[in-house]
């Protein structure tokens, strides 16, 4: 993966942040390595383009990016770890890139790619914010069950159905589900939080962000 990156011309610009203001060991390592600086610059472009693409869920992506910085990138102890972390993150965001920002000639890792994010429901009476919800991740087929009155569900390999978004919360911010649900051969990974007090199988909380990834075939 790194070899494919290094085989292409690297941009002459520096990292996405001013290196003269680098304060942490990670930031200094990025500024001192030409390849890491290029990774960081490209990730800055990817992140900005993804925020524009997501619009309604831009704040969800911001929270996810902060978590990646804190829990993935900033835990690295060497350059090899940092390069792999950046490649994986670029791959995750590649599905949200327009042609102008998408990397050309770079073989990114085969990893689930973010293709949509559902923001918390605006109606906080129907979907109250609850602390302490447990993370929930489900991989399976995304199915449109609007006609039956449910909404969109993800059906895992064992046949369990997990409600992704309820019919009452469908709006412009969930419109991406219409096109994704038509990809009947595609497996998706959906990451969010489980709703408390729900019957088995667990439904996704409508009061938190839900991240939808396309899983490589």
mmCIF file of C-alpha atoms in Angstrom:
data_model
loop_
_atom_site.group_PDB
_atom_site.id
_atom_site.type_symbol
_atom_site.label_atom_id
_atom_site.label_comp_id
_atom_site.label_asym_id
_atom_site.label_seq_id
_atom_site.Cartn_x
_atom_site.Cartn_y
_atom_site.Cartn_z
ATOM 1 C CA UNK A 1 0.000 0.000 0.000
ATOM 2 C CA UNK A 2 2.687 2.467 0.991
ATOM 3 C CA UNK A 3 4.748 1.469 -2.042
ATOM 4 C CA UNK A 4 1.877 2.410 -4.330
ATOM 5 C CA UNK A 5 1.703 5.806 -2.666
ATOM 6 C CA UNK A 6 5.430 6.428 -2.877
ATOM 7 C CA UNK A 7 5.479 5.540 -6.558
ATOM 8 C CA UNK A 8 3.452 8.610 -7.433
ATOM 9 C CA UNK A 9 4.599 12.250 -7.312
ATOM 10 C CA UNK A 10 3.981 13.712 -3.881
ATOM 11 C CA UNK A 11 2.546 17.210 -3.526
ATOM 12 C CA UNK A 12 5.023 19.949 -2.735
ATOM 13 C CA UNK A 13 2.763 21.516 -0.120
ATOM 14 C CA UNK A 14 3.099 20.717 3.551
ATOM 15 C CA UNK A 15 0.756 19.218 6.110
ATOM 16 C CA UNK A 16 -2.791 20.472 6.566
ATOM 17 C CA UNK A 17 -1.719 22.487 9.624
ATOM 18 C CA UNK A 18 1.101 25.058 10.104
ATOM 19 C CA UNK A 19 4.212 23.076 10.968
ATOM 20 C CA UNK A 20 5.676 26.037 12.848
ATOM 21 C CA UNK A 21 2.823 25.550 15.330
ATOM 22 C CA UNK A 22 3.320 21.786 15.733
ATOM 23 C CA UNK A 23 3.212 21.001 19.444
ATOM 24 C CA UNK A 24 2.767 17.240 19.817
ATOM 25 C CA UNK A 25 5.155 14.420 18.915
ATOM 26 C CA UNK A 26 2.665 13.234 16.285
ATOM 27 C CA UNK A 27 2.451 16.644 14.629
ATOM 28 C CA UNK A 28 6.234 17.005 14.624
ATOM 29 C CA UNK A 29 6.605 13.514 13.114
ATOM 30 C CA UNK A 30 4.199 14.474 10.321
ATOM 31 C CA UNK A 31 6.056 17.695 9.575
ATOM 32 C CA UNK A 32 9.436 15.942 9.502
ATOM 33 C CA UNK A 33 8.329 13.257 7.018
ATOM 34 C CA UNK A 34 7.512 14.254 3.427
ATOM 35 C CA UNK A 35 5.206 11.292 2.902
ATOM 36 C CA UNK A 36 3.294 11.818 6.133
ATOM 37 C CA UNK A 37 2.908 15.504 5.292
ATOM 38 C CA UNK A 38 1.389 14.491 1.961
ATOM 39 C CA UNK A 39 -0.957 12.026 3.662
ATOM 40 C CA UNK A 40 -2.064 14.712 6.092
ATOM 41 C CA UNK A 41 -2.681 17.250 3.343
ATOM 42 C CA UNK A 42 -4.742 14.800 1.317
ATOM 43 C CA UNK A 43 -6.744 13.774 4.361
ATOM 44 C CA UNK A 44 -7.501 17.443 4.994
ATOM 45 C CA UNK A 45 -8.904 17.669 1.463
ATOM 46 C CA UNK A 46 -10.860 14.429 1.871
ATOM 47 C CA UNK A 47 -12.358 15.549 5.161
ATOM 48 C CA UNK A 48 -13.417 18.952 3.794
ATOM 49 C CA UNK A 49 -15.018 17.394 0.710
ATOM 50 C CA UNK A 50 -16.813 14.783 2.814
ATOM 51 C CA UNK A 51 -18.264 17.468 5.094
ATOM 52 C CA UNK A 52 -19.680 19.289 2.066
ATOM 53 C CA UNK A 53 -21.105 16.060 0.684
ATOM 54 C CA UNK A 54 -22.787 15.060 3.935
ATOM 55 C CA UNK A 55 -24.274 18.491 4.705
ATOM 56 C CA UNK A 56 -26.948 17.488 7.252
ATOM 57 C CA UNK A 57 -24.523 15.149 9.024
ATOM 58 C CA UNK A 58 -21.377 17.298 8.870
ATOM 59 C CA UNK A 59 -21.260 17.513 12.658
ATOM 60 C CA UNK A 60 -21.358 13.716 12.883
ATOM 61 C CA UNK A 61 -18.320 13.513 10.616
ATOM 62 C CA UNK A 62 -16.547 16.125 12.740
ATOM 63 C CA UNK A 63 -17.100 13.992 15.839
ATOM 64 C CA UNK A 64 -15.910 10.888 13.997
ATOM 65 C CA UNK A 65 -12.770 12.669 12.794
ATOM 66 C CA UNK A 66 -11.952 13.819 16.322
ATOM 67 C CA UNK A 67 -12.373 10.246 17.554
ATOM 68 C CA UNK A 68 -10.054 8.978 14.790
ATOM 69 C CA UNK A 69 -7.398 11.521 15.726
ATOM 70 C CA UNK A 70 -7.639 10.668 19.403
ATOM 71 C CA UNK A 71 -8.101 6.896 19.267
ATOM 72 C CA UNK A 72 -6.192 5.903 16.127
ATOM 73 C CA UNK A 73 -3.692 8.413 14.784
ATOM 74 C CA UNK A 74 -2.460 9.804 18.078
ATOM 75 C CA UNK A 75 -1.870 6.334 19.529
ATOM 76 C CA UNK A 76 0.801 5.550 16.913
ATOM 77 C CA UNK A 77 4.391 5.211 18.084
ATOM 78 C CA UNK A 78 6.211 5.240 14.746
ATOM 79 C CA UNK A 79 5.992 6.396 11.149
ATOM 80 C CA UNK A 80 4.842 3.040 9.776
ATOM 81 C CA UNK A 81 1.831 3.054 12.090
ATOM 82 C CA UNK A 82 1.007 6.626 11.107
ATOM 83 C CA UNK A 83 1.177 5.870 7.382
ATOM 84 C CA UNK A 84 -1.103 2.874 7.746
ATOM 85 C CA UNK A 85 -3.545 4.887 9.870
ATOM 86 C CA UNK A 86 -3.706 7.611 7.218
ATOM 87 C CA UNK A 87 -4.155 5.128 4.362
ATOM 88 C CA UNK A 88 -7.012 3.413 6.164
ATOM 89 C CA UNK A 89 -8.712 6.720 6.948
ATOM 90 C CA UNK A 90 -8.332 7.903 3.356
ATOM 91 C CA UNK A 91 -9.901 4.634 2.219
ATOM 92 C CA UNK A 92 -12.806 5.122 4.634
ATOM 93 C CA UNK A 93 -13.548 8.584 3.213
ATOM 94 C CA UNK A 94 -12.839 7.755 -0.443
ATOM 95 C CA UNK A 95 -16.474 6.932 -1.215
ATOM 96 C CA UNK A 96 -17.539 10.500 -0.409
ATOM 97 C CA UNK A 97 -15.072 12.186 -2.748
ATOM 98 C CA UNK A 98 -15.942 14.014 -5.978
ATOM 99 C CA UNK A 99 -13.585 13.595 -8.907
ATOM 100 C CA UNK A 100 -11.650 16.753 -8.054
ATOM 101 C CA UNK A 101 -10.392 15.486 -4.705
ATOM 102 C CA UNK A 102 -10.318 11.710 -5.224
ATOM 103 C CA UNK A 103 -6.800 10.288 -5.230
ATOM 104 C CA UNK A 104 -5.563 9.030 -8.582
ATOM 105 C CA UNK A 105 -3.100 6.177 -8.995
ATOM 106 C CA UNK A 106 -3.053 5.260 -5.310
ATOM 107 C CA UNK A 107 -4.003 1.762 -4.201
ATOM 108 C CA UNK A 108 -5.864 2.348 -0.966
ATOM 109 C CA UNK A 109 -6.537 -0.540 1.431
ATOM 110 C CA UNK A 110 -9.697 -2.585 0.904
ATOM 111 C CA UNK A 111 -11.729 -1.498 3.885
ATOM 112 C CA UNK A 112 -15.371 -0.571 4.526
ATOM 113 C CA UNK A 113 -15.947 2.808 2.882
ATOM 114 C CA UNK A 114 -18.184 5.482 4.370
ATOM 115 C CA UNK A 115 -21.040 6.221 1.964
ATOM 116 C CA UNK A 116 -23.557 7.960 4.190
ATOM 117 C CA UNK A 117 -24.202 9.322 7.658
ATOM 118 C CA UNK A 118 -27.575 9.797 9.315
ATOM 119 C CA UNK A 119 -27.671 12.644 11.839
ATOM 120 C CA UNK A 120 -29.645 12.501 15.085
ATOM 121 C CA UNK A 121 -33.372 13.021 14.583
ATOM 122 C CA UNK A 122 -34.332 16.665 14.982
ATOM 123 C CA UNK A 123 -37.421 15.852 17.039
ATOM 124 C CA UNK A 124 -35.942 15.511 20.520
ATOM 125 C CA UNK A 125 -39.331 14.721 22.021
ATOM 126 C CA UNK A 126 -39.786 11.629 19.863
ATOM 127 C CA UNK A 127 -36.056 10.853 19.961
ATOM 128 C CA UNK A 128 -34.783 12.161 23.314
ATOM 129 C CA UNK A 129 -31.025 12.360 23.860
ATOM 130 C CA UNK A 130 -30.085 9.640 26.324
ATOM 131 C CA UNK A 131 -26.676 9.298 27.976
ATOM 132 C CA UNK A 132 -24.910 5.979 28.290
ATOM 133 C CA UNK A 133 -26.102 4.296 25.091
ATOM 134 C CA UNK A 134 -23.957 1.335 24.072
ATOM 135 C CA UNK A 135 -22.196 1.211 20.670
ATOM 136 C CA UNK A 136 -23.901 -0.991 18.081
ATOM 137 C CA UNK A 137 -22.407 -2.242 14.793
ATOM 138 C CA UNK A 138 -24.283 -4.490 12.363
ATOM 139 C CA UNK A 139 -23.202 -5.830 8.974
ATOM 140 C CA UNK A 140 -25.757 -7.000 6.448
ATOM 141 C CA UNK A 141 -28.216 -5.977 3.735
ATOM 142 C CA UNK A 142 -29.942 -2.602 3.865
ATOM 143 C CA UNK A 143 -33.642 -3.117 3.148
ATOM 144 C CA UNK A 144 -36.378 -0.602 2.392
ATOM 145 C CA UNK A 145 -39.416 -1.527 4.485
ATOM 146 C CA UNK A 146 -41.165 1.825 4.185
ATOM 147 C CA UNK A 147 -44.192 0.187 2.561
ATOM 148 C CA UNK A 148 -44.722 -1.991 5.633
ATOM 149 C CA UNK A 149 -44.531 0.986 7.961
ATOM 150 C CA UNK A 150 -41.148 0.330 9.548
ATOM 151 C CA UNK A 151 -38.598 2.387 7.608
ATOM 152 C CA UNK A 152 -35.127 1.085 6.738
ATOM 153 C CA UNK A 153 -33.617 -1.965 8.406
ATOM 154 C CA UNK A 154 -30.337 -3.819 8.145
ATOM 155 C CA UNK A 155 -30.666 -7.602 8.039
ATOM 156 C CA UNK A 156 -27.612 -9.469 9.312
ATOM 157 C CA UNK A 157 -26.457 -12.871 8.034
ATOM 158 C CA UNK A 158 -28.364 -14.634 10.808
ATOM 159 C CA UNK A 159 -31.593 -12.975 9.665
ATOM 160 C CA UNK A 160 -31.879 -10.532 12.556
ATOM 161 C CA UNK A 161 -33.476 -7.218 11.597
ATOM 162 C CA UNK A 162 -32.178 -4.012 13.145
ATOM 163 C CA UNK A 163 -34.127 -0.805 12.567
ATOM 164 C CA UNK A 164 -31.792 1.858 11.139
ATOM 165 C CA UNK A 165 -34.266 4.717 10.763
ATOM 166 C CA UNK A 166 -37.924 4.730 11.651
ATOM 167 C CA UNK A 167 -40.538 5.795 9.116
ATOM 168 C CA UNK A 168 -41.450 8.836 11.214
ATOM 169 C CA UNK A 169 -37.899 10.199 10.992
ATOM 170 C CA UNK A 170 -37.470 9.993 7.211
ATOM 171 C CA UNK A 171 -36.582 13.403 5.743
ATOM 172 C CA UNK A 172 -33.970 15.064 3.537
ATOM 173 C CA UNK A 173 -31.192 13.986 5.900
ATOM 174 C CA UNK A 174 -32.015 10.302 5.342
ATOM 175 C CA UNK A 175 -32.581 10.493 1.561
ATOM 176 C CA UNK A 176 -29.304 8.665 0.877
ATOM 177 C CA UNK A 177 -30.953 5.451 2.087
ATOM 178 C CA UNK A 178 -33.167 5.330 -0.998
ATOM 179 C CA UNK A 179 -30.236 4.821 -3.374
ATOM 180 C CA UNK A 180 -28.202 2.661 -0.997
ATOM 181 C CA UNK A 181 -31.163 0.380 -0.400
ATOM 182 C CA UNK A 182 -31.383 -0.359 -4.126
ATOM 183 C CA UNK A 183 -27.949 -1.974 -4.095
ATOM 184 C CA UNK A 184 -29.406 -5.356 -3.225
ATOM 185 C CA UNK A 185 -26.104 -7.223 -3.654
ATOM 186 C CA UNK A 186 -24.174 -4.865 -1.391
ATOM 187 C CA UNK A 187 -23.278 -5.564 2.213
ATOM 188 C CA UNK A 188 -23.221 -2.585 4.530
ATOM 189 C CA UNK A 189 -21.699 -2.015 7.923
ATOM 190 C CA UNK A 190 -23.780 0.330 10.045
ATOM 191 C CA UNK A 191 -22.273 1.806 13.178
ATOM 192 C CA UNK A 192 -24.134 3.762 15.825
ATOM 193 C CA UNK A 193 -25.676 3.147 19.233
ATOM 194 C CA UNK A 194 -28.342 0.720 20.364
ATOM 195 C CA UNK A 195 -31.678 2.014 21.588
ATOM 196 C CA UNK A 196 -32.432 1.277 25.224
ATOM 197 C CA UNK A 197 -35.589 -0.513 26.276
ATOM 198 C CA UNK A 198 -36.157 -2.071 22.858
ATOM 199 C CA UNK A 199 -37.050 -5.703 22.190
ATOM 200 C CA UNK A 200 -34.489 -8.055 20.672
ATOM 201 C CA UNK A 201 -32.974 -7.561 18.124
ATOM 202 C CA UNK A 202 -31.674 -4.162 19.042
ATOM 203 C CA UNK A 203 -32.674 -1.096 17.032
ATOM 204 C CA UNK A 204 -30.325 1.765 16.277
ATOM 205 C CA UNK A 205 -30.947 4.842 18.382
ATOM 206 C CA UNK A 206 -32.551 7.631 16.370
ATOM 207 C CA UNK A 207 -30.993 10.208 18.700
ATOM 208 C CA UNK A 208 -27.371 9.544 17.681
ATOM 209 C CA UNK A 209 -25.331 9.541 14.471
ATOM 210 C CA UNK A 210 -25.399 6.406 12.318
ATOM 211 C CA UNK A 211 -22.471 5.769 9.978
ATOM 212 C CA UNK A 212 -23.065 3.634 6.870
ATOM 213 C CA UNK A 213 -20.128 1.862 5.199
ATOM 214 C CA UNK A 214 -20.086 -0.138 1.971
ATOM 215 C CA UNK A 215 -18.236 -3.411 2.615
ATOM 216 C CA UNK A 216 -15.848 -4.586 -0.141
ATOM 217 C CA UNK A 217 -17.028 -7.656 -2.032
#
